[in-house]
Tab-separated table of C-alpha atoms in Angstrom:
chain	number	residue	atom	x	y	z
U	1	UNK	CA	17.157	-9.660	2.589
U	2	UNK	CA	14.069	-10.607	1.192
U	3	UNK	CA	14.120	-10.871	-2.917
U	4	UNK	CA	11.633	-12.289	-5.277
U	5	UNK	CA	11.368	-13.982	-8.288
U	6	UNK	CA	8.657	-12.072	-9.379
U	7	UNK	CA	6.491	-8.506	-8.142
U	8	UNK	CA	3.483	-10.310	-5.743
U	9	UNK	CA	6.135	-13.117	-4.875
U	10	UNK	CA	5.087	-12.273	-1.120
U	11	UNK	CA	8.296	-10.038	-0.004
U	12	UNK	CA	6.281	-7.573	1.771
U	13	UNK	CA	4.311	-10.115	3.628
U	14	UNK	CA	7.481	-12.177	4.584
U	15	UNK	CA	9.291	-9.187	5.456
U	16	UNK	CA	6.512	-7.756	7.708
U	17	UNK	CA	6.772	-11.501	9.397
U	18	UNK	CA	10.218	-11.547	9.716
U	19	UNK	CA	10.141	-7.945	11.400
U	20	UNK	CA	7.819	-9.144	13.926
U	21	UNK	CA	9.786	-12.899	14.574
U	22	UNK	CA	12.933	-10.927	15.177
U	23	UNK	CA	11.456	-8.346	17.448
U	24	UNK	CA	9.757	-11.033	19.557
U	25	UNK	CA	12.755	-12.699	20.087
U	26	UNK	CA	14.481	-9.111	21.805
U	27	UNK	CA	16.013	-7.658	18.757
U	28	UNK	CA	15.791	-3.989	17.674
U	29	UNK	CA	14.849	-4.270	14.050
U	30	UNK	CA	14.187	-1.858	11.426
U	31	UNK	CA	12.530	-2.647	7.735
U	32	UNK	CA	14.237	-1.148	4.815
U	33	UNK	CA	12.819	-0.917	0.990
U	34	UNK	CA	15.313	1.363	-0.762
U	35	UNK	CA	12.939	2.317	-3.608
U	36	UNK	CA	9.183	1.607	-3.489
U	37	UNK	CA	6.625	2.256	-6.348
U	38	UNK	CA	3.294	2.278	-4.948
U	39	UNK	CA	0.253	4.865	-4.317
U	40	UNK	CA	-0.464	3.270	-1.221
U	41	UNK	CA	1.671	5.474	1.192
U	42	UNK	CA	1.537	6.076	5.095
U	43	UNK	CA	2.657	9.200	6.798
U	44	UNK	CA	5.166	9.361	9.657
U	45	UNK	CA	5.054	11.245	12.854
U	46	UNK	CA	7.106	14.499	11.169
U	47	UNK	CA	5.053	14.244	7.913
U	48	UNK	CA	7.399	12.286	5.718
U	49	UNK	CA	5.590	10.222	3.584
U	50	UNK	CA	6.790	6.202	2.897
U	51	UNK	CA	5.394	3.230	1.207
U	52	UNK	CA	2.377	1.456	3.236
U	53	UNK	CA	4.550	-1.917	3.293
U	54	UNK	CA	7.280	-0.295	5.168
U	55	UNK	CA	4.862	1.581	7.754
U	56	UNK	CA	3.263	-2.036	8.195
U	57	UNK	CA	6.973	-3.677	8.893
U	58	UNK	CA	7.901	-1.005	11.191
U	59	UNK	CA	4.823	-1.510	13.389
U	60	UNK	CA	5.718	-5.283	13.408
U	61	UNK	CA	9.191	-4.685	14.423
U	62	UNK	CA	7.685	-2.136	17.223
U	63	UNK	CA	9.419	0.692	16.437
U	64	UNK	CA	8.147	4.496	14.940
U	65	UNK	CA	7.926	4.444	11.213
U	66	UNK	CA	10.221	6.910	9.544
U	67	UNK	CA	11.652	7.982	6.218
U	68	UNK	CA	14.828	6.169	6.643
U	69	UNK	CA	13.262	2.924	6.125
U	70	UNK	CA	12.188	3.562	2.524
U	71	UNK	CA	14.003	6.917	1.292
U	72	UNK	CA	12.740	6.610	-2.205
U	73	UNK	CA	9.198	6.335	-3.000
U	74	UNK	CA	7.893	6.358	-6.662
U	75	UNK	CA	4.012	7.172	-7.083
U	76	UNK	CA	2.719	6.725	-10.290
U	77	UNK	CA	0.713	9.506	-11.875
U	78	UNK	CA	0.142	7.677	-15.630
U	79	UNK	CA	1.562	5.091	-17.786
U	80	UNK	CA	4.963	6.556	-18.335
U	81	UNK	CA	5.502	9.215	-15.007
U	82	UNK	CA	5.706	9.129	-11.219
U	83	UNK	CA	5.972	11.547	-8.528
U	84	UNK	CA	9.181	11.038	-6.789
U	85	UNK	CA	9.450	11.124	-2.657
U	86	UNK	CA	12.899	11.171	-1.330
U	87	UNK	CA	13.565	10.754	2.457
U	88	UNK	CA	9.772	11.510	2.640
U	89	UNK	CA	9.439	14.519	0.890
U	90	UNK	CA	8.203	15.364	-2.962
U	91	UNK	CA	11.251	16.211	-4.921
U	92	UNK	CA	9.955	18.265	-8.121
U	93	UNK	CA	13.386	18.201	-9.845
U	94	UNK	CA	13.863	14.635	-9.937
U	95	UNK	CA	10.223	14.170	-10.585
U	96	UNK	CA	10.868	16.035	-14.019
U	97	UNK	CA	14.280	13.952	-14.417
U	98	UNK	CA	14.190	10.785	-16.758
U	99	UNK	CA	14.413	7.587	-15.035
U	100	UNK	CA	18.101	6.752	-16.477
U	101	UNK	CA	19.439	9.926	-14.866
U	102	UNK	CA	17.987	9.695	-11.507
U	103	UNK	CA	20.644	6.859	-10.027
U	104	UNK	CA	23.569	9.555	-9.279
U	105	UNK	CA	21.236	11.667	-7.171
U	106	UNK	CA	19.347	8.962	-5.322
U	107	UNK	CA	22.185	6.273	-4.590
U	108	UNK	CA	23.479	8.941	-2.144
U	109	UNK	CA	20.100	9.173	0.011
U	110	UNK	CA	19.803	5.400	-0.111
U	111	UNK	CA	23.264	4.250	1.069
U	112	UNK	CA	23.048	7.270	3.864
U	113	UNK	CA	19.456	6.115	5.034
U	114	UNK	CA	20.890	2.182	4.636
U	115	UNK	CA	24.259	2.954	6.681
U	116	UNK	CA	22.340	5.405	9.064
U	117	UNK	CA	19.710	2.324	10.344
U	118	UNK	CA	22.874	-0.373	10.289
U	119	UNK	CA	24.563	1.857	12.897
U	120	UNK	CA	21.136	2.422	15.205
U	121	UNK	CA	19.360	-1.159	15.146
U	122	UNK	CA	20.362	-4.864	15.879
U	123	UNK	CA	19.048	-6.174	12.632
U	124	UNK	CA	17.658	-4.718	9.427
U	125	UNK	CA	14.988	-6.618	7.301
U	126	UNK	CA	15.575	-5.541	3.790
U	127	UNK	CA	12.975	-5.893	0.656
U	128	UNK	CA	13.641	-6.135	-2.790
U	129	UNK	CA	11.398	-5.110	-5.721
U	130	UNK	CA	10.053	-6.939	-8.752
U	131	UNK	CA	13.151	-9.294	-9.339
U	132	UNK	CA	16.803	-9.085	-8.857
U	133	UNK	CA	17.627	-10.750	-12.163
U	134	UNK	CA	16.019	-8.124	-14.995
U	135	UNK	CA	19.136	-7.992	-17.447
U	136	UNK	CA	17.553	-4.458	-18.539
U	137	UNK	CA	17.782	-3.090	-14.756
U	138	UNK	CA	20.592	-4.709	-13.253
U	139	UNK	CA	22.987	-2.064	-14.707
U	140	UNK	CA	20.602	0.625	-12.923
U	141	UNK	CA	19.572	-1.209	-9.912
U	142	UNK	CA	18.741	0.789	-6.467
U	143	UNK	CA	17.039	-1.686	-4.714
U	144	UNK	CA	17.988	-5.357	-5.223
U	145	UNK	CA	21.189	-6.618	-5.030
U	146	UNK	CA	23.397	-3.375	-4.727
U	147	UNK	CA	21.606	-2.899	-1.149
U	148	UNK	CA	22.554	-6.466	-0.746
U	149	UNK	CA	26.234	-5.393	-1.331
U	150	UNK	CA	26.223	-2.744	0.636
U	151	UNK	CA	24.385	-4.085	3.445
U	152	UNK	CA	26.364	-7.483	3.241
U	153	UNK	CA	22.954	-8.997	3.887
U	154	UNK	CA	22.044	-12.845	3.627
U	155	UNK	CA	19.605	-12.759	0.798
U	156	UNK	CA	16.676	-15.284	0.525
U	157	UNK	CA	15.173	-15.627	-2.861
U	158	UNK	CA	11.147	-16.253	-2.447
U	159	UNK	CA	9.183	-17.909	-5.393
U	160	UNK	CA	5.447	-17.927	-5.359
U	161	UNK	CA	4.524	-21.762	-5.114
U	162	UNK	CA	0.761	-20.898	-5.589
U	163	UNK	CA	1.042	-20.146	-9.463
U	164	UNK	CA	3.238	-22.811	-10.362
U	165	UNK	CA	6.586	-23.368	-11.837
U	166	UNK	CA	8.604	-22.119	-8.961
U	167	UNK	CA	11.436	-24.315	-9.009
U	168	UNK	CA	12.171	-23.134	-12.664
U	169	UNK	CA	11.698	-19.752	-11.382
U	170	UNK	CA	14.023	-20.094	-8.908
U	171	UNK	CA	16.718	-21.861	-10.832
U	172	UNK	CA	16.123	-19.236	-13.693
U	173	UNK	CA	16.667	-16.523	-11.573
U	174	UNK	CA	20.049	-17.598	-10.066
U	175	UNK	CA	21.031	-18.354	-13.262
U	176	UNK	CA	20.437	-14.897	-14.300
U	177	UNK	CA	21.985	-13.221	-11.441
U	178	UNK	CA	25.642	-12.164	-12.278
U	179	UNK	CA	28.029	-15.036	-10.976
U	180	UNK	CA	29.764	-12.184	-8.446
U	181	UNK	CA	26.430	-11.806	-6.542
U	182	UNK	CA	25.227	-15.316	-6.406
U	183	UNK	CA	27.351	-16.074	-3.201
U	184	UNK	CA	24.811	-13.701	-1.392
U	185	UNK	CA	21.850	-15.951	-1.586
U	186	UNK	CA	21.592	-18.002	1.207
U	187	UNK	CA	18.330	-20.017	0.654
U	188	UNK	CA	15.539	-20.551	-1.374
U	189	UNK	CA	11.965	-19.829	0.077
U	190	UNK	CA	8.212	-21.513	-1.210
U	191	UNK	CA	5.987	-19.242	-0.470
U	192	UNK	CA	1.922	-19.943	-0.481
U	193	UNK	CA	2.191	-23.232	-0.281
U	194	UNK	CA	-0.939	-25.267	-0.141
U	195	UNK	CA	-1.126	-29.150	0.883
U	196	UNK	CA	1.265	-31.621	2.106
U	197	UNK	CA	4.547	-30.579	1.641
U	198	UNK	CA	5.653	-34.123	0.890
U	199	UNK	CA	4.231	-33.770	-2.462
U	200	UNK	CA	7.591	-31.664	-3.308
U	201	UNK	CA	9.281	-34.889	-3.387
U	202	UNK	CA	12.989	-34.530	-3.871
U	203	UNK	CA	12.416	-31.330	-6.264
U	204	UNK	CA	14.497	-29.135	-3.399
U	205	UNK	CA	17.427	-31.834	-3.714
U	206	UNK	CA	17.250	-31.305	-7.448
U	207	UNK	CA	17.219	-27.263	-7.237
U	208	UNK	CA	20.325	-27.471	-4.569
U	209	UNK	CA	22.134	-30.210	-6.738
U	210	UNK	CA	22.444	-27.189	-9.733
U	211	UNK	CA	22.939	-24.198	-7.591
U	212	UNK	CA	24.166	-25.164	-4.396
U	213	UNK	CA	21.533	-23.352	-2.445
U	214	UNK	CA	19.025	-24.798	-0.039
U	215	UNK	CA	15.088	-24.491	0.011
U	216	UNK	CA	15.400	-23.305	3.737
U	217	UNK	CA	11.452	-22.778	4.156
U	218	UNK	CA	7.933	-23.933	2.820
U	219	UNK	CA	5.814	-21.094	3.942
U	220	UNK	CA	1.854	-22.219	4.230
U	221	UNK	CA	-0.585	-20.210	2.241
U	222	UNK	CA	-2.563	-18.190	4.875
U	223	UNK	CA	-5.452	-15.685	3.993
U	224	UNK	CA	-4.880	-12.491	6.634
U	225	UNK	CA	-5.987	-9.283	7.077
U	226	UNK	CA	-2.697	-7.322	6.147
U	227	UNK	CA	-3.014	-4.500	3.864
U	228	UNK	CA	-2.072	-5.266	0.429
U	229	UNK	CA	0.561	-2.750	-1.049
U	230	UNK	CA	-0.203	-2.694	-4.594
U	231	UNK	CA	-3.640	-3.799	-5.761
U	232	UNK	CA	-7.323	-3.915	-4.232
U	233	UNK	CA	-7.846	-7.187	-6.367
U	234	UNK	CA	-5.141	-9.053	-4.249
U	235	UNK	CA	-7.512	-9.155	-1.403
U	236	UNK	CA	-9.427	-12.309	-0.395
U	237	UNK	CA	-12.918	-12.971	-2.813
U	238	UNK	CA	-15.482	-10.461	-1.139
U	239	UNK	CA	-17.994	-12.061	1.078
U	240	UNK	CA	-21.416	-11.436	0.664
U	241	UNK	CA	-23.000	-9.047	2.759
U	242	UNK	CA	-26.399	-7.583	3.807
U	243	UNK	CA	-24.778	-3.885	3.531
U	244	UNK	CA	-23.340	-3.666	0.328
U	245	UNK	CA	-21.059	-0.787	-0.214
U	246	UNK	CA	-19.750	0.132	-3.609
U	247	UNK	CA	-15.804	1.221	-4.168
U	248	UNK	CA	-15.328	3.367	-7.253
U	249	UNK	CA	-11.916	2.053	-8.702
U	250	UNK	CA	-10.780	4.617	-11.130
U	251	UNK	CA	-7.252	4.627	-12.612
U	252	UNK	CA	-4.918	6.080	-10.512
U	253	UNK	CA	-6.888	5.348	-7.230
U	254	UNK	CA	-4.523	5.383	-3.936
U	255	UNK	CA	-4.425	4.342	-0.511
U	256	UNK	CA	-7.136	1.323	-1.069
U	257	UNK	CA	-5.683	-0.122	2.010
U	258	UNK	CA	-7.772	2.579	4.347
U	259	UNK	CA	-10.933	0.370	3.536
U	260	UNK	CA	-9.852	-2.644	4.728
U	261	UNK	CA	-11.525	-2.196	8.085
U	262	UNK	CA	-14.994	-2.036	6.373
U	263	UNK	CA	-14.055	-5.311	3.975
U	264	UNK	CA	-13.485	-7.276	6.896
U	265	UNK	CA	-16.665	-6.498	8.523
U	266	UNK	CA	-19.260	-9.235	9.005
U	267	UNK	CA	-22.218	-8.387	6.866
U	268	UNK	CA	-20.468	-5.634	4.770
U	269	UNK	CA	-19.708	-6.188	1.078
U	270	UNK	CA	-17.573	-3.595	-0.525
U	271	UNK	CA	-17.933	-4.042	-3.963
U	272	UNK	CA	-14.957	-2.764	-6.415
U	273	UNK	CA	-16.638	-1.618	-9.366
U	274	UNK	CA	-15.558	0.009	-12.665
U	275	UNK	CA	-18.900	0.053	-14.641
U	276	UNK	CA	-21.892	1.729	-13.973
U	277	UNK	CA	-24.377	-1.236	-14.104
U	278	UNK	CA	-22.273	-2.440	-10.969
U	279	UNK	CA	-23.842	0.421	-8.821
U	280	UNK	CA	-26.925	-1.045	-8.864
U	281	UNK	CA	-28.299	-1.922	-5.200
U	282	UNK	CA	-25.335	-0.446	-3.018
U	283	UNK	CA	-26.297	0.990	0.323
U	284	UNK	CA	-23.453	3.922	-0.287
U	285	UNK	CA	-20.804	4.832	-2.957
U	286	UNK	CA	-17.196	5.599	-1.781
U	287	UNK	CA	-14.692	7.586	-4.298
U	288	UNK	CA	-11.096	6.708	-2.737
U	289	UNK	CA	-7.984	8.948	-3.288
U	290	UNK	CA	-6.363	9.407	-6.588
U	291	UNK	CA	-2.582	10.129	-7.826
U	292	UNK	CA	-4.341	12.215	-10.821
U	293	UNK	CA	-7.536	13.493	-10.085
U	294	UNK	CA	-8.088	15.172	-13.071
U	295	UNK	CA	-7.496	11.876	-14.966
U	296	UNK	CA	-9.986	10.145	-12.668
U	297	UNK	CA	-12.702	12.643	-13.593
U	298	UNK	CA	-12.297	12.038	-17.435
U	299	UNK	CA	-12.538	8.219	-16.641
U	300	UNK	CA	-15.840	8.517	-14.623
U	301	UNK	CA	-17.165	10.881	-17.548
U	302	UNK	CA	-16.080	8.407	-20.265
U	303	UNK	CA	-17.440	5.291	-18.642
U	304	UNK	CA	-20.684	6.583	-17.458
U	305	UNK	CA	-20.016	6.421	-13.477
U	306	UNK	CA	-20.117	10.189	-13.418
U	307	UNK	CA	-23.585	10.107	-14.410
U	308	UNK	CA	-24.726	7.159	-12.417
U	309	UNK	CA	-23.089	8.677	-8.953
U	310	UNK	CA	-24.842	11.666	-9.769
U	311	UNK	CA	-28.222	9.929	-10.178
U	312	UNK	CA	-27.762	8.025	-7.262
U	313	UNK	CA	-26.743	11.055	-5.075
U	314	UNK	CA	-29.990	12.854	-6.006
U	315	UNK	CA	-31.809	9.733	-5.263
U	316	UNK	CA	-30.381	10.285	-1.736
U	317	UNK	CA	-27.816	7.482	-1.519
U	318	UNK	CA	-24.721	8.152	0.810
U	319	UNK	CA	-21.770	9.164	-1.198
U	320	UNK	CA	-18.166	9.568	0.049
U	321	UNK	CA	-15.115	11.314	-1.224
U	322	UNK	CA	-11.867	10.735	0.441
U	323	UNK	CA	-9.163	13.408	-0.692
U	324	UNK	CA	-9.208	13.391	-4.445
U	325	UNK	CA	-12.800	11.855	-3.938
U	326	UNK	CA	-13.621	14.790	-2.313
U	327	UNK	CA	-12.239	16.880	-5.389
U	328	UNK	CA	-14.161	14.953	-7.369
U	329	UNK	CA	-17.371	15.793	-6.014
U	330	UNK	CA	-16.700	19.330	-5.974
U	331	UNK	CA	-17.571	21.822	-8.812
U	332	UNK	CA	-14.171	23.177	-9.787
U	333	UNK	CA	-10.439	22.055	-9.681
U	334	UNK	CA	-8.077	24.689	-10.566
U	335	UNK	CA	-4.359	24.034	-11.594
U	336	UNK	CA	-2.618	26.589	-11.714
U	337	UNK	CA	0.648	25.427	-11.699
U	338	UNK	CA	-0.559	22.582	-14.326
U	339	UNK	CA	0.339	19.590	-11.741
U	340	UNK	CA	-1.827	17.392	-13.557
U	341	UNK	CA	-1.897	19.434	-17.001
U	342	UNK	CA	-5.225	21.536	-16.632
U	343	UNK	CA	-8.404	22.826	-14.731
U	344	UNK	CA	-11.343	20.308	-14.480
U	345	UNK	CA	-15.024	20.605	-13.859
U	346	UNK	CA	-15.808	17.952	-11.209
U	347	UNK	CA	-19.210	16.270	-10.508
U	348	UNK	CA	-20.980	19.499	-8.651
U	349	UNK	CA	-21.998	17.190	-6.006
U	350	UNK	CA	-20.500	19.670	-3.294
U	351	UNK	CA	-20.371	23.420	-3.613
U	352	UNK	CA	-16.663	23.478	-3.231
U	353	UNK	CA	-13.572	24.481	-5.365
U	354	UNK	CA	-10.374	23.080	-4.920
U	355	UNK	CA	-7.143	24.916	-6.172
U	356	UNK	CA	-3.674	22.775	-6.351
U	357	UNK	CA	-1.334	24.566	-4.176
U	358	UNK	CA	2.388	24.338	-5.044
U	359	UNK	CA	3.354	22.742	-1.751
U	360	UNK	CA	2.176	19.012	-0.616
U	361	UNK	CA	0.374	18.655	2.465
U	362	UNK	CA	1.484	15.417	4.412
U	363	UNK	CA	1.037	14.896	7.990
U	364	UNK	CA	-0.588	12.896	10.728
U	365	UNK	CA	-3.766	14.507	11.993
U	366	UNK	CA	-6.345	14.681	14.747
U	367	UNK	CA	-9.614	16.245	13.928
U	368	UNK	CA	-12.659	16.791	15.383
U	369	UNK	CA	-16.082	15.021	13.570
U	370	UNK	CA	-19.428	16.522	14.320
U	371	UNK	CA	-21.049	12.936	14.638
U	372	UNK	CA	-18.188	11.010	16.538
U	373	UNK	CA	-15.484	13.246	18.302
U	374	UNK	CA	-12.176	13.090	17.809
U	375	UNK	CA	-10.487	10.643	14.914
U	376	UNK	CA	-6.800	10.007	13.946
U	377	UNK	CA	-5.528	9.976	10.175
U	378	UNK	CA	-3.537	11.265	7.806
U	379	UNK	CA	-3.270	13.800	5.251
U	380	UNK	CA	-1.562	13.374	1.635
U	381	UNK	CA	-2.575	16.111	-0.800
U	382	UNK	CA	-1.795	19.324	-3.075
U	383	UNK	CA	-5.323	20.435	-2.991
U	384	UNK	CA	-6.758	22.926	-0.755
U	385	UNK	CA	-10.289	23.171	-1.071
U	386	UNK	CA	-12.618	26.253	-0.156
U	387	UNK	CA	-16.584	25.825	0.659
U	388	UNK	CA	-19.218	27.991	0.187
U	389	UNK	CA	-20.896	29.350	3.072
U	390	UNK	CA	-24.134	27.224	3.247
U	391	UNK	CA	-22.224	23.929	3.111
U	392	UNK	CA	-21.926	22.166	6.352
U	393	UNK	CA	-18.483	21.433	8.022
U	394	UNK	CA	-18.341	17.494	8.523
U	395	UNK	CA	-14.928	17.626	10.145
U	396	UNK	CA	-13.068	20.499	11.626
U	397	UNK	CA	-9.979	22.623	10.521
U	398	UNK	CA	-11.359	22.260	6.358
U	399	UNK	CA	-11.133	18.900	6.286
U	400	UNK	CA	-14.481	17.787	5.869
U	401	UNK	CA	-17.677	18.847	4.190
U	402	UNK	CA	-21.221	17.751	3.800
U	403	UNK	CA	-24.479	18.563	1.591
U	404	UNK	CA	-27.057	16.374	2.654
U	405	UNK	CA	-26.124	12.745	1.647
U	406	UNK	CA	-23.057	13.864	0.346
U	407	UNK	CA	-19.688	13.978	2.071
U	408	UNK	CA	-16.095	14.928	1.273
U	409	UNK	CA	-12.901	14.640	3.476
U	410	UNK	CA	-9.165	15.139	3.292
U	411	UNK	CA	-8.693	12.468	6.532
U	412	UNK	CA	-7.242	9.435	5.467
U	413	UNK	CA	-7.678	6.352	7.908
U	414	UNK	CA	-11.359	7.114	8.800
U	415	UNK	CA	-12.449	3.674	8.762
U	416	UNK	CA	-9.712	2.735	11.319
U	417	UNK	CA	-11.678	4.902	13.700
U	418	UNK	CA	-14.292	2.497	15.619
U	419	UNK	CA	-16.393	5.469	16.152
U	420	UNK	CA	-16.471	6.426	12.673
U	421	UNK	CA	-16.748	3.136	11.106
U	422	UNK	CA	-19.539	2.551	13.527
U	423	UNK	CA	-21.458	5.503	12.735
U	424	UNK	CA	-21.064	5.002	9.055
U	425	UNK	CA	-22.098	1.624	8.878
U	426	UNK	CA	-25.457	2.079	11.236
U	427	UNK	CA	-26.164	5.070	9.039
U	428	UNK	CA	-26.644	2.305	6.080
U	429	UNK	CA	-28.866	0.240	8.455
U	430	UNK	CA	-25.910	-2.261	9.681
U	431	UNK	CA	-26.752	-3.991	13.079
U	432	UNK	CA	-23.288	-5.664	13.632
U	433	UNK	CA	-20.627	-5.594	16.312
U	434	UNK	CA	-17.357	-3.945	15.334
U	435	UNK	CA	-14.188	-3.954	17.485
U	436	UNK	CA	-10.696	-1.855	17.576
U	437	UNK	CA	-8.925	-2.357	13.967
U	438	UNK	CA	-5.619	-1.682	15.347
U	439	UNK	CA	-5.706	-4.348	17.837
U	440	UNK	CA	-6.682	-7.233	14.986
U	441	UNK	CA	-3.902	-6.268	12.924
U	442	UNK	CA	-0.985	-6.406	15.676
U	443	UNK	CA	-2.974	-9.799	16.362
U	444	UNK	CA	-2.208	-10.811	12.896
U	445	UNK	CA	1.298	-9.505	12.591
U	446	UNK	CA	1.503	-12.221	15.378
U	447	UNK	CA	-0.071	-14.763	13.536
U	448	UNK	CA	1.926	-14.381	10.112
U	449	UNK	CA	5.129	-14.176	12.562
U	450	UNK	CA	4.304	-17.867	13.920
U	451	UNK	CA	4.843	-18.835	9.916
U	452	UNK	CA	8.434	-18.537	10.366
U	453	UNK	CA	8.645	-21.337	12.714
U	454	UNK	CA	5.775	-23.500	10.938
U	455	UNK	CA	7.931	-23.100	7.817
U	456	UNK	CA	11.033	-24.578	8.903
U	457	UNK	CA	12.905	-21.334	8.167
U	458	UNK	CA	13.371	-20.258	11.855
U	459	UNK	CA	16.294	-22.997	12.177
U	460	UNK	CA	18.265	-21.187	9.284
U	461	UNK	CA	17.529	-17.626	10.507
U	462	UNK	CA	18.741	-18.606	13.476
U	463	UNK	CA	22.053	-19.129	12.679
U	464	UNK	CA	22.784	-15.984	11.283
C-alpha cells in the first residue's frame, strides 16, 4: 500500500509505477483505492465510472479497469457537496446523506470489492488518500489504515522531498499514527528527488533511529506524460508554441486530462486561462466538461469571459465545447429535477437546448465523425441535448453539433484519437507530425516503472 504524508506526494504516480513493475515480473496485478475524490473519471467497459488514476493503474497492470478497483468515487459539485458514485454508479441517496453518516453504508461496499480482488489477483497495489495521520478523519477512515488492516498490506509512506521538510513530515506522520498501526509501515519513500542522493547524508539513519523504519527508496524526479489526477496546474510548465489554444478553466471543470495529447504536441501551446485578457491571440478556444455547468456559466459571466468568448466566436475563432462545455455553448439548460439548482441561459452560440435527465449516462462509445471517421471515447453526462433542424451534425448519434466555427460534443477523449487531433490542429494551421497517444502512454508507464529499480525500492519489494 502506498500512503502519503500529504496530497500530491505522488501516491497515484508511484502506484501506477508499482502496478507496471509487478506486472512485468509476471504477476497478475490490480490497483485499488477505496475512496477517491476527483472530477477526472474514466468509464469502464460496462459503463461503470472510476477515478482516472485507478483507470490508468489498471492499464499499467495490463488488466481491464473495473469498478472494484475504486468502489467509492466522490465528484465535487461545490465547496461543501459531492456526487457519490458507488461501484461505478451514482447513488442519489448517499449523495444527499451527510458525510459523517456515510461510513456504515460505504464500508461494506469497500470491503466486498477489496476481498473480491484479493481472491482474484496475485498482487493488489493499494493507494491511500491525503494523509493517514489526520486526527479529525482517523475515526471515520475508509481509505487509509482501515483498508491496510483489512488487506494485511505492507505499507510504504511517501514524502515529496522536492517541497522540503520531508524528514520532519515522515516523522510527524509516524508519530500521529496510532501505535497499534505503526507496525503496518514497512518503509519510507522519498519521492521527486533532484540531485545527488549523497546530499541526504545521515538523515535516513536519523529517521530510522527514531522510528525503527528504514528509508527504502529515493525516487528521482521525472517529468512524464501520465495524466494528473487532481489539477491541470500540476502539469509541466507549458512550452511556447506556434499554435496557441485556450483552455478555459472555470470552477468545477472536469476531465482535464483529456487535453494532454494536445499539451504534449510539438508546436502547440495550450494556455490555461481564467481571465478575458488571456484570450488575446489564440487560434481556438476549448470549453471542458463541468461537474456544475450552471455554476460554471455564472463564473463565465461574472468574470467577463462569456462576453469575450462570444466576441471571438463571432469573429470566426473556432470554439469547441466538450460535454458541459457543449451545454454552456447552447441556448438553454433546463433543470426540472433541480440537479444543479435552477434553469440557466447558455451563451447562445449553438442553437441547442439541454435538459438534465434523472439518469446519468456513462458508457464507452464508438462514434462516427463527419470529418475524420470513427472515433472512440466515453460519455459521462446527465444532460440530453436537442438541436434545431438547421444545426449540422458533427458526431453521429446526437453526440456532436456544429454551427460554422462553433462545435459541441458529448464524447470525451476526442484528442486521444489521432485522426481527430490531426484534423483539429491542421484546421488551425499547425503543420507538425503526430503519433498514437496510447502508444506514448504505455511507453511512459514502462519508463516510470524503471524508477522502481533506479530508486532502490526493488530490493525491498522483492522480499514481500
